[in-house]
């Protein structure tokens, strides 16, 4: 059975936010909603041994999502291939699913009155294409595919490298795996606490 997952290679990510902009363009997102933020703790170390580690964030498309059973109308759904998404016509904007998500990966579209989130670009994926953020990443820091296919690149990475997940202790079994930067660790952060600079391009 197909089970989609994504690997974020932090050794390759340079924090350029191409994925963020690509996602915003493809999904025609309003200015206050971001599916794909990239965060950093800033420069670390002592000169001249200074480095920065970037961590792309996204909906974790959990194998056991807390958001889906929390939804009172059935608008929050999970397909057989693991993709988690929201049916806008059934969403009443109650934000119960957003409160249930431990990753803060859901946003309210105040103008339309429904919850929006990353869908792994399921319209593209079902046509055999890659998610737009993966296609746009010129550093090849993102790899997407079927985790249950031993020949897929994403399966090879997860089974060949040390990887980490965000908040594995909550039991949702997130399908986003991080290959940490050399000497770095995955940050346990969520979108909800992000403050974008006023001159941000995303």
PDB file of C-alpha atoms in Angstrom:
ATOM      1  CA  UNK A   1       0.000   0.000   0.000  1.00  0.00           C
ATOM      2  CA  UNK A   2       1.234   3.496  -0.811  1.00  0.00           C
ATOM      3  CA  UNK A   3       2.247   5.591   2.193  1.00  0.00           C
ATOM      4  CA  UNK A   4       3.599   9.016   1.311  1.00  0.00           C
ATOM      5  CA  UNK A   5       6.382  10.616   3.309  1.00  0.00           C
ATOM      6  CA  UNK A   6       8.910  13.426   2.935  1.00  0.00           C
ATOM      7  CA  UNK A   7      12.534  13.670   4.003  1.00  0.00           C
ATOM      8  CA  UNK A   8      14.006  17.083   4.804  1.00  0.00           C
ATOM      9  CA  UNK A   9      17.802  17.047   4.526  1.00  0.00           C
ATOM     10  CA  UNK A  10      19.019  19.868   6.750  1.00  0.00           C
ATOM     11  CA  UNK A  11      22.563  19.387   5.487  1.00  0.00           C
ATOM     12  CA  UNK A  12      21.356  20.727   2.145  1.00  0.00           C
ATOM     13  CA  UNK A  13      18.814  23.372   3.196  1.00  0.00           C
ATOM     14  CA  UNK A  14      20.238  26.912   2.890  1.00  0.00           C
ATOM     15  CA  UNK A  15      17.146  28.751   4.141  1.00  0.00           C
ATOM     16  CA  UNK A  16      16.384  30.368   0.786  1.00  0.00           C
ATOM     17  CA  UNK A  17      12.586  29.982   1.265  1.00  0.00           C
ATOM     18  CA  UNK A  18      12.086  28.905  -2.361  1.00  0.00           C
ATOM     19  CA  UNK A  19       9.805  26.162  -1.036  1.00  0.00           C
ATOM     20  CA  UNK A  20       7.755  28.719   0.901  1.00  0.00           C
ATOM     21  CA  UNK A  21       7.279  30.952  -2.111  1.00  0.00           C
ATOM     22  CA  UNK A  22       6.556  28.024  -4.445  1.00  0.00           C
ATOM     23  CA  UNK A  23       3.909  26.727  -2.074  1.00  0.00           C
ATOM     24  CA  UNK A  24       2.316  30.153  -1.719  1.00  0.00           C
ATOM     25  CA  UNK A  25       2.205  30.527  -5.504  1.00  0.00           C
ATOM     26  CA  UNK A  26       0.819  27.076  -6.260  1.00  0.00           C
ATOM     27  CA  UNK A  27      -1.863  27.240  -3.570  1.00  0.00           C
ATOM     28  CA  UNK A  28      -2.658  30.939  -4.087  1.00  0.00           C
ATOM     29  CA  UNK A  29      -2.366  31.528  -0.354  1.00  0.00           C
ATOM     30  CA  UNK A  30      -3.457  34.759   1.313  1.00  0.00           C
ATOM     31  CA  UNK A  31      -0.626  36.804   2.789  1.00  0.00           C
ATOM     32  CA  UNK A  32      -1.313  35.675   6.373  1.00  0.00           C
ATOM     33  CA  UNK A  33      -1.146  31.915   5.686  1.00  0.00           C
ATOM     34  CA  UNK A  34       2.085  29.960   5.257  1.00  0.00           C
ATOM     35  CA  UNK A  35       2.169  26.182   4.746  1.00  0.00           C
ATOM     36  CA  UNK A  36       5.947  25.926   4.423  1.00  0.00           C
ATOM     37  CA  UNK A  37       7.876  28.211   6.788  1.00  0.00           C
ATOM     38  CA  UNK A  38      11.639  27.758   7.216  1.00  0.00           C
ATOM     39  CA  UNK A  39      13.019  28.535  10.672  1.00  0.00           C
ATOM     40  CA  UNK A  40      16.463  28.883  12.222  1.00  0.00           C
ATOM     41  CA  UNK A  41      17.993  29.598  15.598  1.00  0.00           C
ATOM     42  CA  UNK A  42      20.360  31.997  13.876  1.00  0.00           C
ATOM     43  CA  UNK A  43      24.133  31.850  13.757  1.00  0.00           C
ATOM     44  CA  UNK A  44      25.733  29.413  16.191  1.00  0.00           C
ATOM     45  CA  UNK A  45      29.302  28.876  17.262  1.00  0.00           C
ATOM     46  CA  UNK A  46      32.305  31.166  17.790  1.00  0.00           C
ATOM     47  CA  UNK A  47      34.062  32.935  14.947  1.00  0.00           C
ATOM     48  CA  UNK A  48      35.518  31.657  12.681  1.00  0.00           C
ATOM     49  CA  UNK A  49      33.637  28.411  13.341  1.00  0.00           C
ATOM     50  CA  UNK A  50      30.122  29.758  12.794  1.00  0.00           C
ATOM     51  CA  UNK A  51      27.239  28.011  11.091  1.00  0.00           C
ATOM     52  CA  UNK A  52      23.461  28.207  10.674  1.00  0.00           C
ATOM     53  CA  UNK A  53      20.998  25.334  10.518  1.00  0.00           C
ATOM     54  CA  UNK A  54      17.639  25.727   8.795  1.00  0.00           C
ATOM     55  CA  UNK A  55      14.548  23.659   9.462  1.00  0.00           C
ATOM     56  CA  UNK A  56      11.701  23.623   6.941  1.00  0.00           C
ATOM     57  CA  UNK A  57       8.302  23.053   8.528  1.00  0.00           C
ATOM     58  CA  UNK A  58       5.191  21.586   6.951  1.00  0.00           C
ATOM     59  CA  UNK A  59       2.086  19.591   7.891  1.00  0.00           C
ATOM     60  CA  UNK A  60       3.449  16.302   9.201  1.00  0.00           C
ATOM     61  CA  UNK A  61       0.765  14.206   7.435  1.00  0.00           C
ATOM     62  CA  UNK A  62       0.813  11.970  10.478  1.00  0.00           C
ATOM     63  CA  UNK A  63       0.099   8.273  10.177  1.00  0.00           C
ATOM     64  CA  UNK A  64      -2.164   8.722  13.217  1.00  0.00           C
ATOM     65  CA  UNK A  65      -3.280  12.361  12.918  1.00  0.00           C
ATOM     66  CA  UNK A  66      -4.909  13.951  15.962  1.00  0.00           C
ATOM     67  CA  UNK A  67      -6.738  16.456  13.753  1.00  0.00           C
ATOM     68  CA  UNK A  68      -8.870  13.994  11.768  1.00  0.00           C
ATOM     69  CA  UNK A  69     -10.812  12.339  14.622  1.00  0.00           C
ATOM     70  CA  UNK A  70     -11.158  15.729  16.341  1.00  0.00           C
ATOM     71  CA  UNK A  71     -13.125  17.234  13.442  1.00  0.00           C
ATOM     72  CA  UNK A  72     -16.883  17.275  14.285  1.00  0.00           C
ATOM     73  CA  UNK A  73     -18.061  17.484  10.662  1.00  0.00           C
ATOM     74  CA  UNK A  74     -15.745  15.026   8.910  1.00  0.00           C
ATOM     75  CA  UNK A  75     -14.125  17.812   6.904  1.00  0.00           C
ATOM     76  CA  UNK A  76     -10.660  16.763   8.075  1.00  0.00           C
ATOM     77  CA  UNK A  77      -9.757  13.592   6.239  1.00  0.00           C
ATOM     78  CA  UNK A  78      -6.981  11.118   5.653  1.00  0.00           C
ATOM     79  CA  UNK A  79      -6.749   9.190   2.393  1.00  0.00           C
ATOM     80  CA  UNK A  80      -5.512   5.609   2.105  1.00  0.00           C
ATOM     81  CA  UNK A  81      -2.109   6.859   0.971  1.00  0.00           C
ATOM     82  CA  UNK A  82      -1.750   8.870   4.193  1.00  0.00           C
ATOM     83  CA  UNK A  83      -2.379  12.351   2.807  1.00  0.00           C
ATOM     84  CA  UNK A  84      -4.277  14.504   5.318  1.00  0.00           C
ATOM     85  CA  UNK A  85      -6.480  17.263   3.915  1.00  0.00           C
ATOM     86  CA  UNK A  86      -9.608  19.361   4.526  1.00  0.00           C
ATOM     87  CA  UNK A  87     -12.807  19.410   2.491  1.00  0.00           C
ATOM     88  CA  UNK A  88     -13.710  23.136   2.510  1.00  0.00           C
ATOM     89  CA  UNK A  89     -17.416  22.563   1.786  1.00  0.00           C
ATOM     90  CA  UNK A  90     -17.796  20.602   5.042  1.00  0.00           C
ATOM     91  CA  UNK A  91     -15.579  22.756   7.252  1.00  0.00           C
ATOM     92  CA  UNK A  92     -17.470  25.087   9.574  1.00  0.00           C
ATOM     93  CA  UNK A  93     -14.349  26.885  10.786  1.00  0.00           C
ATOM     94  CA  UNK A  94     -14.614  25.779  14.409  1.00  0.00           C
ATOM     95  CA  UNK A  95     -10.808  25.363  14.702  1.00  0.00           C
ATOM     96  CA  UNK A  96     -11.105  22.169  16.755  1.00  0.00           C
ATOM     97  CA  UNK A  97      -8.726  20.399  14.376  1.00  0.00           C
ATOM     98  CA  UNK A  98      -6.263  23.294  14.562  1.00  0.00           C
ATOM     99  CA  UNK A  99      -6.260  23.059  18.352  1.00  0.00           C
ATOM    100  CA  UNK A 100      -5.768  19.278  18.167  1.00  0.00           C
ATOM    101  CA  UNK A 101      -2.722  19.527  15.888  1.00  0.00           C
ATOM    102  CA  UNK A 102       0.454  19.463  18.017  1.00  0.00           C
ATOM    103  CA  UNK A 103       2.425  21.087  15.186  1.00  0.00           C
ATOM    104  CA  UNK A 104       0.322  24.198  14.623  1.00  0.00           C
ATOM    105  CA  UNK A 105       0.132  23.255  10.938  1.00  0.00           C
ATOM    106  CA  UNK A 106      -3.421  24.483  10.252  1.00  0.00           C
ATOM    107  CA  UNK A 107      -4.588  28.005   9.538  1.00  0.00           C
ATOM    108  CA  UNK A 108      -8.006  29.597   9.400  1.00  0.00           C
ATOM    109  CA  UNK A 109      -8.918  31.267   6.147  1.00  0.00           C
ATOM    110  CA  UNK A 110     -10.871  34.094   7.778  1.00  0.00           C
ATOM    111  CA  UNK A 111     -12.199  35.423   4.476  1.00  0.00           C
ATOM    112  CA  UNK A 112     -13.595  32.064   3.312  1.00  0.00           C
ATOM    113  CA  UNK A 113     -14.368  30.669   6.767  1.00  0.00           C
ATOM    114  CA  UNK A 114     -12.574  27.338   6.551  1.00  0.00           C
ATOM    115  CA  UNK A 115      -9.321  25.710   7.653  1.00  0.00           C
ATOM    116  CA  UNK A 116      -6.429  25.510   5.185  1.00  0.00           C
ATOM    117  CA  UNK A 117      -3.338  23.322   5.302  1.00  0.00           C
ATOM    118  CA  UNK A 118      -0.698  21.596   3.203  1.00  0.00           C
ATOM    119  CA  UNK A 119      -2.087  18.694   1.176  1.00  0.00           C
ATOM    120  CA  UNK A 120       1.257  17.366  -0.163  1.00  0.00           C
ATOM    121  CA  UNK A 121      -0.048  18.886  -3.436  1.00  0.00           C
ATOM    122  CA  UNK A 122      -2.254  15.826  -3.779  1.00  0.00           C
ATOM    123  CA  UNK A 123      -3.658  17.088  -7.075  1.00  0.00           C
ATOM    124  CA  UNK A 124      -0.128  16.961  -8.517  1.00  0.00           C
ATOM    125  CA  UNK A 125       0.897  13.749  -6.735  1.00  0.00           C
ATOM    126  CA  UNK A 126      -2.100  11.817  -8.060  1.00  0.00           C
ATOM    127  CA  UNK A 127      -0.979  12.811 -11.570  1.00  0.00           C
ATOM    128  CA  UNK A 128       2.483  11.385 -10.938  1.00  0.00           C
ATOM    129  CA  UNK A 129       4.108  14.760 -10.197  1.00  0.00           C
ATOM    130  CA  UNK A 130       6.084  15.873  -7.157  1.00  0.00           C
ATOM    131  CA  UNK A 131       4.757  18.388  -4.613  1.00  0.00           C
ATOM    132  CA  UNK A 132       5.557  21.902  -5.832  1.00  0.00           C
ATOM    133  CA  UNK A 133       7.906  22.611  -2.913  1.00  0.00           C
ATOM    134  CA  UNK A 134       9.954  19.504  -3.724  1.00  0.00           C
ATOM    135  CA  UNK A 135      10.129  20.351  -7.418  1.00  0.00           C
ATOM    136  CA  UNK A 136      11.276  23.894  -6.628  1.00  0.00           C
ATOM    137  CA  UNK A 137      14.005  23.071  -4.088  1.00  0.00           C
ATOM    138  CA  UNK A 138      17.210  23.682  -6.047  1.00  0.00           C
ATOM    139  CA  UNK A 139      19.333  22.300  -3.210  1.00  0.00           C
ATOM    140  CA  UNK A 140      17.499  18.956  -3.359  1.00  0.00           C
ATOM    141  CA  UNK A 141      16.861  19.218   0.378  1.00  0.00           C
ATOM    142  CA  UNK A 142      13.394  17.655   0.022  1.00  0.00           C
ATOM    143  CA  UNK A 143      12.627  14.118  -1.074  1.00  0.00           C
ATOM    144  CA  UNK A 144       9.072  12.862  -1.455  1.00  0.00           C
ATOM    145  CA  UNK A 145       7.731   9.417  -2.214  1.00  0.00           C
ATOM    146  CA  UNK A 146       6.202   6.140  -1.093  1.00  0.00           C
ATOM    147  CA  UNK A 147       7.753   5.022   2.173  1.00  0.00           C
ATOM    148  CA  UNK A 148       6.388   1.501   1.639  1.00  0.00           C
ATOM    149  CA  UNK A 149       8.268   1.153  -1.651  1.00  0.00           C
ATOM    150  CA  UNK A 150      11.787  -0.070  -0.767  1.00  0.00           C
ATOM    151  CA  UNK A 151      13.057   1.235  -4.109  1.00  0.00           C
ATOM    152  CA  UNK A 152      11.827   4.799  -3.597  1.00  0.00           C
ATOM    153  CA  UNK A 153      14.359   7.504  -2.729  1.00  0.00           C
ATOM    154  CA  UNK A 154      12.441   8.499   0.394  1.00  0.00           C
ATOM    155  CA  UNK A 155      12.472   4.894   1.653  1.00  0.00           C
ATOM    156  CA  UNK A 156      16.190   4.558   0.960  1.00  0.00           C
ATOM    157  CA  UNK A 157      16.954   7.754   2.870  1.00  0.00           C
ATOM    158  CA  UNK A 158      14.863   6.836   5.915  1.00  0.00           C
ATOM    159  CA  UNK A 159      16.417   3.367   6.038  1.00  0.00           C
ATOM    160  CA  UNK A 160      19.997   4.449   5.351  1.00  0.00           C
ATOM    161  CA  UNK A 161      20.442   7.645   7.378  1.00  0.00           C
ATOM    162  CA  UNK A 162      19.858   8.727  10.928  1.00  0.00           C
ATOM    163  CA  UNK A 163      16.590  10.680  10.877  1.00  0.00           C
ATOM    164  CA  UNK A 164      14.515  12.527  13.448  1.00  0.00           C
ATOM    165  CA  UNK A 165      10.863  13.516  13.703  1.00  0.00           C
ATOM    166  CA  UNK A 166       9.226  16.458  15.456  1.00  0.00           C
ATOM    167  CA  UNK A 167       7.371  15.539  18.665  1.00  0.00           C
ATOM    168  CA  UNK A 168       7.453  11.746  18.154  1.00  0.00           C
ATOM    169  CA  UNK A 169       6.420  11.412  21.787  1.00  0.00           C
ATOM    170  CA  UNK A 170       2.846  12.585  21.079  1.00  0.00           C
ATOM    171  CA  UNK A 171       2.150   9.345  19.193  1.00  0.00           C
ATOM    172  CA  UNK A 172       0.916  10.802  15.900  1.00  0.00           C
ATOM    173  CA  UNK A 173       3.722   9.127  13.935  1.00  0.00           C
ATOM    174  CA  UNK A 174       4.614  12.086  11.686  1.00  0.00           C
ATOM    175  CA  UNK A 175       5.564  11.241   8.109  1.00  0.00           C
ATOM    176  CA  UNK A 176       8.113  14.037   7.820  1.00  0.00           C
ATOM    177  CA  UNK A 177      11.648  12.851   8.541  1.00  0.00           C
ATOM    178  CA  UNK A 178      14.623  15.146   9.088  1.00  0.00           C
ATOM    179  CA  UNK A 179      18.253  14.380   8.385  1.00  0.00           C
ATOM    180  CA  UNK A 180      19.863  16.804  10.862  1.00  0.00           C
ATOM    181  CA  UNK A 181      22.673  19.119   9.853  1.00  0.00           C
ATOM    182  CA  UNK A 182      26.097  17.892  10.922  1.00  0.00           C
ATOM    183  CA  UNK A 183      26.219  18.294  14.666  1.00  0.00           C
ATOM    184  CA  UNK A 184      22.718  19.775  14.696  1.00  0.00           C
ATOM    185  CA  UNK A 185      19.403  18.606  16.037  1.00  0.00           C
ATOM    186  CA  UNK A 186      15.808  18.943  14.939  1.00  0.00           C
ATOM    187  CA  UNK A 187      14.016  21.778  16.707  1.00  0.00           C
ATOM    188  CA  UNK A 188      10.679  21.069  18.345  1.00  0.00           C
ATOM    189  CA  UNK A 189       8.900  24.161  17.053  1.00  0.00           C
ATOM    190  CA  UNK A 190       5.536  24.936  15.523  1.00  0.00           C
ATOM    191  CA  UNK A 191       4.190  27.531  13.112  1.00  0.00           C
ATOM    192  CA  UNK A 192       2.123  29.174  15.796  1.00  0.00           C
ATOM    193  CA  UNK A 193       5.104  30.802  17.469  1.00  0.00           C
ATOM    194  CA  UNK A 194       6.681  32.236  14.322  1.00  0.00           C
ATOM    195  CA  UNK A 195       7.098  35.973  13.829  1.00  0.00           C
ATOM    196  CA  UNK A 196       8.086  36.912  10.313  1.00  0.00           C
ATOM    197  CA  UNK A 197      10.288  39.988   9.810  1.00  0.00           C
ATOM    198  CA  UNK A 198       8.511  42.985   8.328  1.00  0.00           C
ATOM    199  CA  UNK A 199      10.689  42.826   5.216  1.00  0.00           C
ATOM    200  CA  UNK A 200       9.972  39.124   4.642  1.00  0.00           C
ATOM    201  CA  UNK A 201       9.404  38.104   1.043  1.00  0.00           C
ATOM    202  CA  UNK A 202       7.185  35.193   2.031  1.00  0.00           C
TER     203      UNK A 202
END
